[in-house]
Coordinates of C-alpha atoms and ligand atoms in Angstrom, one line a residue:
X259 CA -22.3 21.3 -9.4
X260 CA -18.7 21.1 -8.4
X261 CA -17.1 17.8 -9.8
X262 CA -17.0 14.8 -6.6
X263 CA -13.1 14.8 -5.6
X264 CA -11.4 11.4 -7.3
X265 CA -11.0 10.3 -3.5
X266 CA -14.4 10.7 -3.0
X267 CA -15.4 8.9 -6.5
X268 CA -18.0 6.6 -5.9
X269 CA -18.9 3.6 -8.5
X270 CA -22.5 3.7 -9.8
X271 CA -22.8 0.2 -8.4
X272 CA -21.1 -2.0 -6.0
X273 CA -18.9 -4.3 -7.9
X274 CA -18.5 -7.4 -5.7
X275 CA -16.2 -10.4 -6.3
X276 CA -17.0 -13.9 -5.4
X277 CA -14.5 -15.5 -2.5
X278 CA -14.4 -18.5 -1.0
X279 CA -13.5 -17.3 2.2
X280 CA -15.5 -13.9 2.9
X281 CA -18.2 -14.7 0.6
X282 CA -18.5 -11.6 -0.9
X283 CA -15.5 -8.8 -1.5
X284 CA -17.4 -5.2 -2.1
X285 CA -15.6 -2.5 -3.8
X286 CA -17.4 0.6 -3.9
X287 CA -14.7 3.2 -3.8
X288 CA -13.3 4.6 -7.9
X289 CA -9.9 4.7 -6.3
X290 CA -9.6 0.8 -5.4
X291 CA -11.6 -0.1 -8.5
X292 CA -8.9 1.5 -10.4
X293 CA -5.9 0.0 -8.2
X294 CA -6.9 -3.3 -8.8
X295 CA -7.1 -2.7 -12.5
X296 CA -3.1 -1.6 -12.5
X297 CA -0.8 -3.9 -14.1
X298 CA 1.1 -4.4 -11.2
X299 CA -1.9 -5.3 -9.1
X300 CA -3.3 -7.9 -11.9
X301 CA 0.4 -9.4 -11.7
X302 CA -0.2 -10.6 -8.5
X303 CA -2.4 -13.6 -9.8
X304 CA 0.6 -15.1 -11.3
X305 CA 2.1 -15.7 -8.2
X306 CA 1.3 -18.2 -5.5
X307 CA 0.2 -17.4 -2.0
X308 CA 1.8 -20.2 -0.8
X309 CA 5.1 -21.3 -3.2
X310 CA 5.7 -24.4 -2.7
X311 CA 3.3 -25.4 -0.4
X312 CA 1.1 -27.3 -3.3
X313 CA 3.7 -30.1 -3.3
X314 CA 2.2 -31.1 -0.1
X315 CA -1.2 -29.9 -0.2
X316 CA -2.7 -29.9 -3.6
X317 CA -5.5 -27.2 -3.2
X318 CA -2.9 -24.8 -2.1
X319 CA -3.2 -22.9 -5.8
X320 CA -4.3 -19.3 -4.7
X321 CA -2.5 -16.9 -5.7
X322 CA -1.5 -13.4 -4.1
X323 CA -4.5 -11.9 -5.8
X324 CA -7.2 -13.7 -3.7
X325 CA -5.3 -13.2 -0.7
X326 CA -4.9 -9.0 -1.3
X327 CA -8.4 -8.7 -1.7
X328 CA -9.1 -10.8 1.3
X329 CA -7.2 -8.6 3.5
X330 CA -8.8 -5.6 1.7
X331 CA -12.2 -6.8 2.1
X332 CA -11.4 -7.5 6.4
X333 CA -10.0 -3.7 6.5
X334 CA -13.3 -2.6 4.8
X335 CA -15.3 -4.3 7.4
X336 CA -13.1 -3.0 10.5
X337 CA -13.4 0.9 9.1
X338 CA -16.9 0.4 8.3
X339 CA -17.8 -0.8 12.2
X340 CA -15.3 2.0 12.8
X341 CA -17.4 4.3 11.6
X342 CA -19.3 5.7 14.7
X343 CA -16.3 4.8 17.0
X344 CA -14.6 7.9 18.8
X345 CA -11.5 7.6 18.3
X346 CA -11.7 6.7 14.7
X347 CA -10.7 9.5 12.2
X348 CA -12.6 8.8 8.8
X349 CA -10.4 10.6 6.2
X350 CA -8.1 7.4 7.0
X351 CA -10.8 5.2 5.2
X352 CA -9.2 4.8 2.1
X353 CA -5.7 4.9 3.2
X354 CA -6.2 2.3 5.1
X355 CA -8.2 0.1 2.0
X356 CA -5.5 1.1 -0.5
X357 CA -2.8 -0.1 1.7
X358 CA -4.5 -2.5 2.4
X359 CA -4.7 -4.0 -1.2
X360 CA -1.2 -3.0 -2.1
X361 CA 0.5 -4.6 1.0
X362 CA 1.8 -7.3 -1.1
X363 CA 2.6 -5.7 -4.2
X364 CA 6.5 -6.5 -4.0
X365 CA 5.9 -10.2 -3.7
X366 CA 8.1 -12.1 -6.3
X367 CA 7.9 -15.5 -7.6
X368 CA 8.4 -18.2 -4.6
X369 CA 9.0 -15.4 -2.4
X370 CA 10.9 -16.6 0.4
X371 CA 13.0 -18.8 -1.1
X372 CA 13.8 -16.0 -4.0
X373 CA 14.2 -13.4 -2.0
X374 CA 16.9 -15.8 0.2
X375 CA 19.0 -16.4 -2.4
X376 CA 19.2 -12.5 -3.8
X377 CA 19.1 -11.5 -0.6
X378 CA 16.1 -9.5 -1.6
X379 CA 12.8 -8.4 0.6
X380 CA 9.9 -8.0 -1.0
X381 CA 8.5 -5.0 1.6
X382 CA 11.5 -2.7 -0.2
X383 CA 9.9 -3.7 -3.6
X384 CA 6.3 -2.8 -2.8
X385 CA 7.5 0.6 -1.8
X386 CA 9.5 1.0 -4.7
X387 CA 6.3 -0.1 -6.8
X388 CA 4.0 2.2 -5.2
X389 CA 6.5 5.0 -5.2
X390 CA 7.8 4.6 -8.7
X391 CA 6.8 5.5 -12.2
X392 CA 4.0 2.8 -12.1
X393 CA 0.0 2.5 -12.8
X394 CA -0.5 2.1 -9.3
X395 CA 1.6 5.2 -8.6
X396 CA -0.7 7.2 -11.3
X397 CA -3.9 6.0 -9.7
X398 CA -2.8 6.9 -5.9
X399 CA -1.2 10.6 -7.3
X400 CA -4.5 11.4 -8.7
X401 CA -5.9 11.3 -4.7
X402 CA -2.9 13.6 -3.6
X403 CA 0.4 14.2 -4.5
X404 CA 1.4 12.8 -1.2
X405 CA -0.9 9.8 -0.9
X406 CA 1.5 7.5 -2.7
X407 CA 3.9 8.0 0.2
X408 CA 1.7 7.9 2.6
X409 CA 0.1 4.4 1.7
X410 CA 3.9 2.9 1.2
X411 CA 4.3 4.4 5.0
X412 CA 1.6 2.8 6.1
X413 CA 2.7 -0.4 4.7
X414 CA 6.4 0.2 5.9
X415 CA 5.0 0.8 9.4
X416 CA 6.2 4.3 9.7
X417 CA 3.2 6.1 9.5
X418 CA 2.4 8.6 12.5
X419 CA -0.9 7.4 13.0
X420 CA 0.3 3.7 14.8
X421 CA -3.5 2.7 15.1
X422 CA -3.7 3.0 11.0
X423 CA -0.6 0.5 10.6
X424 CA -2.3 -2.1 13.2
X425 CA -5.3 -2.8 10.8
X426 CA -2.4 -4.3 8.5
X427 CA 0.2 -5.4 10.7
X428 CA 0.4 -6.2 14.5
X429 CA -0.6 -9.6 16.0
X430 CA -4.4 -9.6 15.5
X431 CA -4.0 -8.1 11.6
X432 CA -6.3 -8.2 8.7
X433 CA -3.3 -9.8 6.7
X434 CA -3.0 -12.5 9.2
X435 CA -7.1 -13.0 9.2
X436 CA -7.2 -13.2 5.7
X437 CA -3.9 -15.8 5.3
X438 CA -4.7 -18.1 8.0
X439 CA -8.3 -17.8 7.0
X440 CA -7.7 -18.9 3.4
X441 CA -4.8 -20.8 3.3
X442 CA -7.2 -23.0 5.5
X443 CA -9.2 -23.2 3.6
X444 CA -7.5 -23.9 0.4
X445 CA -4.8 -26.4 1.5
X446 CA -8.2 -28.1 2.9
X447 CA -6.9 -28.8 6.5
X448 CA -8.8 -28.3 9.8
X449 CA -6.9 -25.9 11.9
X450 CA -6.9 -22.1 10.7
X451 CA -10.5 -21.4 11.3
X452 CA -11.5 -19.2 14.0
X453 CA -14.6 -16.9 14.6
X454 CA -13.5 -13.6 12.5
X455 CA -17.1 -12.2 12.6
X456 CA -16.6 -11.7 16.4
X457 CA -13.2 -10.9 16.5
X458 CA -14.6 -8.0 14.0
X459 CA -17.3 -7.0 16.2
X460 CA -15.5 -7.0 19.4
X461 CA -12.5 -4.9 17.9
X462 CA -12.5 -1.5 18.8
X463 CA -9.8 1.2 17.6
X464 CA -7.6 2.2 20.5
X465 CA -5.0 5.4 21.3
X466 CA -2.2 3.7 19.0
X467 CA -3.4 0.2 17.8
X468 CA -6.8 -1.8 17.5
X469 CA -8.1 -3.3 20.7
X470 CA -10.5 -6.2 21.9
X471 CA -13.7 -6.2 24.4
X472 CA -12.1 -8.5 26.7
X473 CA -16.0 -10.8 26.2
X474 CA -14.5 -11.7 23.0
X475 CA -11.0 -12.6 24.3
X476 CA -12.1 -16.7 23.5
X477 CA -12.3 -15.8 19.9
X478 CA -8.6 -14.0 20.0
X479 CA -7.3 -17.6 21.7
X480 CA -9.0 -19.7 19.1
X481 CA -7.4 -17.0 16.6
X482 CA -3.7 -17.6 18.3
X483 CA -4.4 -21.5 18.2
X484 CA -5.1 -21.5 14.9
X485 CA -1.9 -19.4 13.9
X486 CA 0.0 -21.6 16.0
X487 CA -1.7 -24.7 14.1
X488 CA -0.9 -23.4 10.9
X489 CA 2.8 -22.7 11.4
X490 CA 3.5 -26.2 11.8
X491 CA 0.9 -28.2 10.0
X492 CA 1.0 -25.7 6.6
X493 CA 4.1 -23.3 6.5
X494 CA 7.0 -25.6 7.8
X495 CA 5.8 -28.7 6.1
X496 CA 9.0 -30.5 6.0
X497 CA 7.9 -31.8 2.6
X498 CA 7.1 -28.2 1.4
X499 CA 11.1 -27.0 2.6
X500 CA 12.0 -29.9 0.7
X501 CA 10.7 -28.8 -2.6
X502 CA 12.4 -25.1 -1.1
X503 CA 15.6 -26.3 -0.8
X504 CA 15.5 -27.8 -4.1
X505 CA 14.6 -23.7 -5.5
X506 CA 16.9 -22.4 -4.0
X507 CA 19.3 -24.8 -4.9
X508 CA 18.3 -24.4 -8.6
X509 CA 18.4 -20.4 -8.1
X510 CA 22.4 -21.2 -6.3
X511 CA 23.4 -23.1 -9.5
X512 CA 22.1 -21.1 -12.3
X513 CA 23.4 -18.1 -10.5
X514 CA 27.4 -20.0 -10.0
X515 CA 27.0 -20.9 -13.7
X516 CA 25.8 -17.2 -14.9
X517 CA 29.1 -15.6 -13.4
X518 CA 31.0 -18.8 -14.3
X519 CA 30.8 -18.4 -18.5
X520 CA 28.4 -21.4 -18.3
X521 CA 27.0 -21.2 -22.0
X522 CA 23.2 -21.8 -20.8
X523 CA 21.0 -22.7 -24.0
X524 CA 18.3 -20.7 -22.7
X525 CA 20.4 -17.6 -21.0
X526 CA 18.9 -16.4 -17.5
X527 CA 17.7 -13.4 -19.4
X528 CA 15.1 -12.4 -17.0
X529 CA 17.4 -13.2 -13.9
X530 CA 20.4 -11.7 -15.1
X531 CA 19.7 -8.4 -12.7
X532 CA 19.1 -10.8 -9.9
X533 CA 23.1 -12.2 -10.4
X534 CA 24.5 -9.0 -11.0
X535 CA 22.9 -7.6 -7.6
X536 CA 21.3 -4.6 -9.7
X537 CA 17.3 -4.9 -10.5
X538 CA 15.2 -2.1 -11.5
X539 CA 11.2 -1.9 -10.7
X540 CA 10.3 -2.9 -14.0
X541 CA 12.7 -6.2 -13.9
X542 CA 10.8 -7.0 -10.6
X543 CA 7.4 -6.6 -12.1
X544 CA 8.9 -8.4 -15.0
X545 CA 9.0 -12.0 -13.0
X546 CA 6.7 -14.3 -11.7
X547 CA 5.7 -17.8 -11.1
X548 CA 5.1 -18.9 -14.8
X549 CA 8.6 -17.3 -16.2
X550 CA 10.4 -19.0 -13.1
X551 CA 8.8 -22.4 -14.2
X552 CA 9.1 -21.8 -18.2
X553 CA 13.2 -21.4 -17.1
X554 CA 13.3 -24.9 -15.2
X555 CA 11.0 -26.7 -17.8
X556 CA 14.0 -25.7 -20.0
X557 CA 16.6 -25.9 -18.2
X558 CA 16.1 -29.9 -17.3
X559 CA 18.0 -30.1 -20.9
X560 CA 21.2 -27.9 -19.6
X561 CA 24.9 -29.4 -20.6
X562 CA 25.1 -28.8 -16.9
X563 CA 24.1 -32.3 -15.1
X564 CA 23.5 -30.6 -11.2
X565 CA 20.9 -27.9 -12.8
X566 CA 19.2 -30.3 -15.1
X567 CA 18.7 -32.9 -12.7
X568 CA 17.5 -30.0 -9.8
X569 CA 15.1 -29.0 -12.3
X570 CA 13.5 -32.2 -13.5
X571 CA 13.2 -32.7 -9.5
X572 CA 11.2 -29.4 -9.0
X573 CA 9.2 -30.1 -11.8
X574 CA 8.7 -34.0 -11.2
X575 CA 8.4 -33.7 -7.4
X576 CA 11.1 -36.2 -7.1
X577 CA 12.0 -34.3 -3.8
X578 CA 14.7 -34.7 -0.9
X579 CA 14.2 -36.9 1.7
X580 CA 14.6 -35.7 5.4
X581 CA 15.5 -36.5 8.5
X582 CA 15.2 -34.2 11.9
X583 CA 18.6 -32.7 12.5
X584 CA 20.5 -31.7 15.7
X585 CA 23.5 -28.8 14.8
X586 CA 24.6 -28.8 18.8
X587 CA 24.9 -32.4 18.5
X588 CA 25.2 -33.3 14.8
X589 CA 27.7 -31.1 13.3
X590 CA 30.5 -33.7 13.0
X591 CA 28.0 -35.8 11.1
X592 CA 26.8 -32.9 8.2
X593 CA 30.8 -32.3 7.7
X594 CA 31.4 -36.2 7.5
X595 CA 28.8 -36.5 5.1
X596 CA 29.8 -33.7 3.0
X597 CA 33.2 -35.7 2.6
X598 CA 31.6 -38.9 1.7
X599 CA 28.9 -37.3 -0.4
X600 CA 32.1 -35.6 -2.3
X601 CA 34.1 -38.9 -2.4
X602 CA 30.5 -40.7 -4.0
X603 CA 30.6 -37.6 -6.6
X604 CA 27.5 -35.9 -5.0
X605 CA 28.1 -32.3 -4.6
X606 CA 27.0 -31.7 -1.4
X607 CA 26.8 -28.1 -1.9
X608 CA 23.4 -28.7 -4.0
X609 CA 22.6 -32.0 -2.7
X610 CA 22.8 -31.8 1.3
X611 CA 20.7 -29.3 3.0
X612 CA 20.6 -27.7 6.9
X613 CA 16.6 -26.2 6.5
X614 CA 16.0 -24.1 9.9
X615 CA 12.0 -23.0 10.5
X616 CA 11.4 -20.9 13.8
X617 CA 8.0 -19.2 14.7
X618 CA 6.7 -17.5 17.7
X619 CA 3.4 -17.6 18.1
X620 CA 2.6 -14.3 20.5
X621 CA 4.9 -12.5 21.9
X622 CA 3.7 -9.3 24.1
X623 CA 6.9 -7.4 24.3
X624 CA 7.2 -4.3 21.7
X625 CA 9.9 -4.6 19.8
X626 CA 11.6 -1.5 17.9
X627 CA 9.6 -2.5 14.6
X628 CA 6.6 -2.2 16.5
X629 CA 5.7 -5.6 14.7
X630 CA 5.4 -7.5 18.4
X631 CA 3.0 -4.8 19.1
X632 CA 1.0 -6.8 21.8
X633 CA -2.5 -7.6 22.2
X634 CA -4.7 -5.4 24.3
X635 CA -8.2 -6.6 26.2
X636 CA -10.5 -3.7 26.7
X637 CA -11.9 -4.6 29.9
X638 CA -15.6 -3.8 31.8
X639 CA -13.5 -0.9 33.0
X640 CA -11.9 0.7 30.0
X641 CA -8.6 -0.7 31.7
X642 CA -6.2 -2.1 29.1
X643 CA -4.7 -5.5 29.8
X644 CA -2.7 -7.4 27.8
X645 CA -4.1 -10.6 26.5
X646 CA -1.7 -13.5 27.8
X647 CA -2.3 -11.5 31.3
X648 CA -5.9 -12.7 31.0
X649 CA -5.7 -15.8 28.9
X650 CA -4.1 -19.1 30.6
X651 CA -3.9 -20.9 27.0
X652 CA -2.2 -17.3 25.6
X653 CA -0.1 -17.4 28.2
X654 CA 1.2 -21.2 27.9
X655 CA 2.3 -20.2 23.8
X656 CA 3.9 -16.2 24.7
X657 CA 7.3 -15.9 24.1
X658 CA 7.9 -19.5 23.1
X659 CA 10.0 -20.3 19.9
X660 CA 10.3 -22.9 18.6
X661 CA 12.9 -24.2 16.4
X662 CA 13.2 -27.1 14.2
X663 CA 16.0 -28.1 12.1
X664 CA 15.7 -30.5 8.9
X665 CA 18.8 -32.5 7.3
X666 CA 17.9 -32.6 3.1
X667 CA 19.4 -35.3 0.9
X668 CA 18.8 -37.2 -2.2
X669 CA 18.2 -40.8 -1.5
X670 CA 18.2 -41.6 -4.6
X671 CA 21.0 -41.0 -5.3
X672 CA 22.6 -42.4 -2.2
X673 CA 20.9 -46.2 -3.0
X674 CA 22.8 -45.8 -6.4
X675 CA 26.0 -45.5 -4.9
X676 CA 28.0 -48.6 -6.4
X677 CA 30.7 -48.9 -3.3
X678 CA 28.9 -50.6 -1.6
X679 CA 31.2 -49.5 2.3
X680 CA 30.6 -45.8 1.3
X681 CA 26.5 -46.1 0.9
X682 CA 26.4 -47.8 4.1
X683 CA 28.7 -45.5 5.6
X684 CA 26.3 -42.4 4.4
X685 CA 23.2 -44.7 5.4
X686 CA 24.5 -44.8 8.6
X687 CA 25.0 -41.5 9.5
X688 CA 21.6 -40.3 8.3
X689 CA 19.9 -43.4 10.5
X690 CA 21.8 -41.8 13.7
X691 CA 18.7 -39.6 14.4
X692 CA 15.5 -39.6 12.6
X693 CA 15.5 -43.6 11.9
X694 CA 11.6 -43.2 11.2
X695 CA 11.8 -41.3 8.4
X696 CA 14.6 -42.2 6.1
X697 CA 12.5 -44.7 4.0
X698 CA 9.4 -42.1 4.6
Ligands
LIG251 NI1 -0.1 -10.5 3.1

C-alpha cells in the first residue's frame, strides 16, 4: 500500500480541546496536530488576547492561543458546510485551517502598544515566522515546498484565490467571529454575542469572497451590532488606553535611556534589537508577555525616577486619569499644560498623553487592501446585494467613523504640587472640558 501523503495524514482519533466559546475545537488533520505542537505556535499562550484590557475587565486573561484555535475551529466548520457547495474547491481545506491557526503567529507582547513604539507590525512577523527557518516552517514544507508561502499569502491577503482570504479576513471573518465571540465572553460583558450557528449555515462561498442567504441577513446585523458594541465598551476602554499610554510610555523611556548611556541595572537585553531598529525572527519569538513584565517588576528599582515610577504604575494599576479631549479646540490648552507640567517638574513627555481611538464599523466600499471587502446578500434570485442596501440598521452604522480623543495625566501627582497658583492653574485647564471625570 502506498504510504497516505503527509497532507492527507489523518490522526487515529479526533483529538478535541475543550473551549469555552465553541464548546468543542476538533483537530483531525496530522498537519494541524503538528502545527500546534511548534514552538512558535505554543508561544502564543504567553501572550494576551487582549493586553491591557484586564485592567478594566478582570476576566480578560485569554491569551492568543485560545483565540487561534477559535478561529481555526470557525474555518473548520465553514469548509466542512463547504463541502458539497459548487463553487468550493476542496484541496483549499487545509490551506485554509493552517492559515487559519497561524494568522496570529507574529503577535508580540502587548501588541499594539509594542508594535507603536518600534514602529513594528506584527502581520510582517507572522510571515517572516512561517517563511523562516522555524518548526512551523518544517511542518508546512513537509505538505509542499510551496505551501509555506502559500499559507503566509493567504494571511497577507495576496493569495489569487480572493474567496480563500475572506474565510480569514473581510468584514464577516472567522477571526472577527472568534474575537468578538470570546472576548465577550471572557471580559464577561453583554454585547458581542450574536447567532454564529446561522451566520455558519447561511454562509455560502461566492465568485471571490463568502456570501450570505439574504434570510439570514438579521443574524449579520446582530453580528455588526455587536462589533460595534465591542469597539467602544471593550477595545477603547478609556481605562484600558490609560494603562496603554503608561506601556508605551515605559517602552519611550527605557528606549531614550538605552541610546542615552543610562547604566540600567537590569540592561534591556531582550529589547536591545527593538532600540537599535534591527530584530531577527528568533529575537521576536524570543519576547512575550512574562519577559516584558519580569523587565518592569525590575525596573521599578531603576536610578532613573520617570521609569521606576512608570513601572510601579503598570504593575500597581495606579493609572492616568482622563479627561475627553478636543485637538480643534484644545490645542492651546495641551501646550499650556506642557509648560506648567515642566515648570511643576513633571515631564510631560511621559506624563501628559493625546490617546486617539477611531473605528468604523462597516464600510461597503473596497478599498486597495481588499480588507473593506463588503458584505454580499445572496438573494431568492441569486442576485448579489450588498448588505447596508437591504439592512436599515446596517445602513444607519456604514461609513461612520468615529473618533474619540482622550487627554492622560497623573493626578497624583498634580494634587502634590506644593505651589499652590500652579496646581490650580493645571486643575483648571483640565476642568475646561470633561469636569465629570477628573475626580473619576
Ligand atoms: Ni486574530
Amino acid at each position: 500500500m502506498k504510504k497516505m501523503a503527509y497532507k492527507d495524514e489523518q490522526l487515529h482519533e479526533v483529538k478535541v480541546f475543550k473551549d469555552p466559546v465553541h464548546r468543542y475545537v476538533r483537530v483531525v488533520d496530522r498537519v494541524i496536530w503538528d502545527l500546534i505542537a511548534t514552538k512558535e505556535f505554543q508561544r502564543l499562550r504567553m501572550i494576551k488576547q487582549l493586553g491591557t484590557t484586564n485592567v478594566t475587565f478582570h476576566g480578560a486573561e485569554h491569551s492568543r492561543f485560545n483565540h487561534s484555535l477559535g478561529v481555526y475551529e470557525i474555518v473548520r466548520r465553514m469548509v466542512k458546510n463547504f463541502k458539497s457547495e459548487e463553487g468550493w474547491d476542496r484541496d483549499e481545506d487545509l490551506l485554509c485551517l493552517c492559515a487559519a491557526l497561524l494568522h496570529d503567529l507574529g503577535h508580540g507582547p502587548f501588541s499594539h502598544s509594542f508594535e507603536k513604539v518600534f514602529d513594528l507590525d506584527h502581520e510582517k512577523f507572522t510571515q517572516a515566522i512561517i517563511l523562516g527557518d522555524t518548526d512551523v516552517h518544517t511542518v508546512l514544507s513537509r505538505v509542499a515546498s510551496d505551501f509555506p508561502e502559500k499559507v503566509a499569502s493567504v494571511i497577507a491577503k495576496t493569495y489569487e484565490n480572493k474567496l480563500v482570504v475572506s474565510l480569514i479576513s473581510s468584514q464577516i471573518d472567522a477571526d472577527r467571529m472568534d474575537y468578538l465571540q470570546r472576548d465577550a465572553y471572557y471580559t464577561g460583558v453583554s454585547y458581542g454575542h450574536f447567532d454564529m450557528e446561522r451566520i455558519l449555515r447561511v454562509m455560502r462561498p461566492g465568485t471571490d469572497e463568502v456570501v450570505i442567504k439574504s434570510t439570514g441577513m438579521h443574524a449579520v446585523e446582530d453580528y455588526i451590532m455587536s462589533r460595534y458594541q465591542m469597539y467602544w465598551q471593550v477595545y477603547f476602554h478609556p481605562v484600558t488606553r490609560s494603562a496603554e499610554v503608561i506601556l508605551i510610555n515605559i517602552f519611550m523611556r527605557a528606549n531614550m535611556l538605552y541610546h542615552s548611556g543610562y547604566p540600567f541595572r537590569l540592561k534591556p537585553t531582550h529589547f536591545q534589537p527593538f532600540f537599535e531598529g534591527d530584530i531577527s525572527v528568533e529575537e521576536y519569538l524570543a519576547l512575550n508577555d512574562g519577559v516584558v513584565q519580569y523587565y518592569f517588576q525590575v525596573w521599578q528599582e531603576e536610578e532613573d525616577p520617570i521609569l521606576s515610577d512608570l513601572c510601579s504604575r503598570f504593575l500597581e494599576r495606579r493609572l492616568f486619569k482622563y479627561i475627553e479631549y478636543n485637538p480643534m479646540l484644545q490645542e492651546d490648552d495641551f501646550f499650556q499644560l506642557q509648560v506648567l507640567f515642566r515648570r511643576a517638574g513633571i515631564d510631560p513627555d511621559y506624563y501628559l498623553a493625546v490617546d486617539k481611538s477611531a473605528d468604523l464599523p462597516y464600510d461597503f466600499y473596497e478599498s486597495a487592501s481588499g480588507s473593506r471587502t463588503p458584505i454580499y446578500l445572496q438573494m431568492p434570485t441569486t442576485e448579489l446585494v450588498e448588505l447596508s442596501q437591504e439592512s436599515t440598521i446596517v445602513e444607519a452604522l456604514s461609513r461612520k467613523k468615529r473618533s474619540d480623543h482622550k487627554l492622560y495625566y497623573p493626578l497624583d501627582f498634580i494634587e502634590r504640587i506644593k505651589d499652590d497658583d500652579l496646581r490650580e492653574e493645571i486643575i483648571r485647564l483640565l476642568r475646561k472640558r470633561g469636569e465629570s471625570h477628573i475626580h473619576s
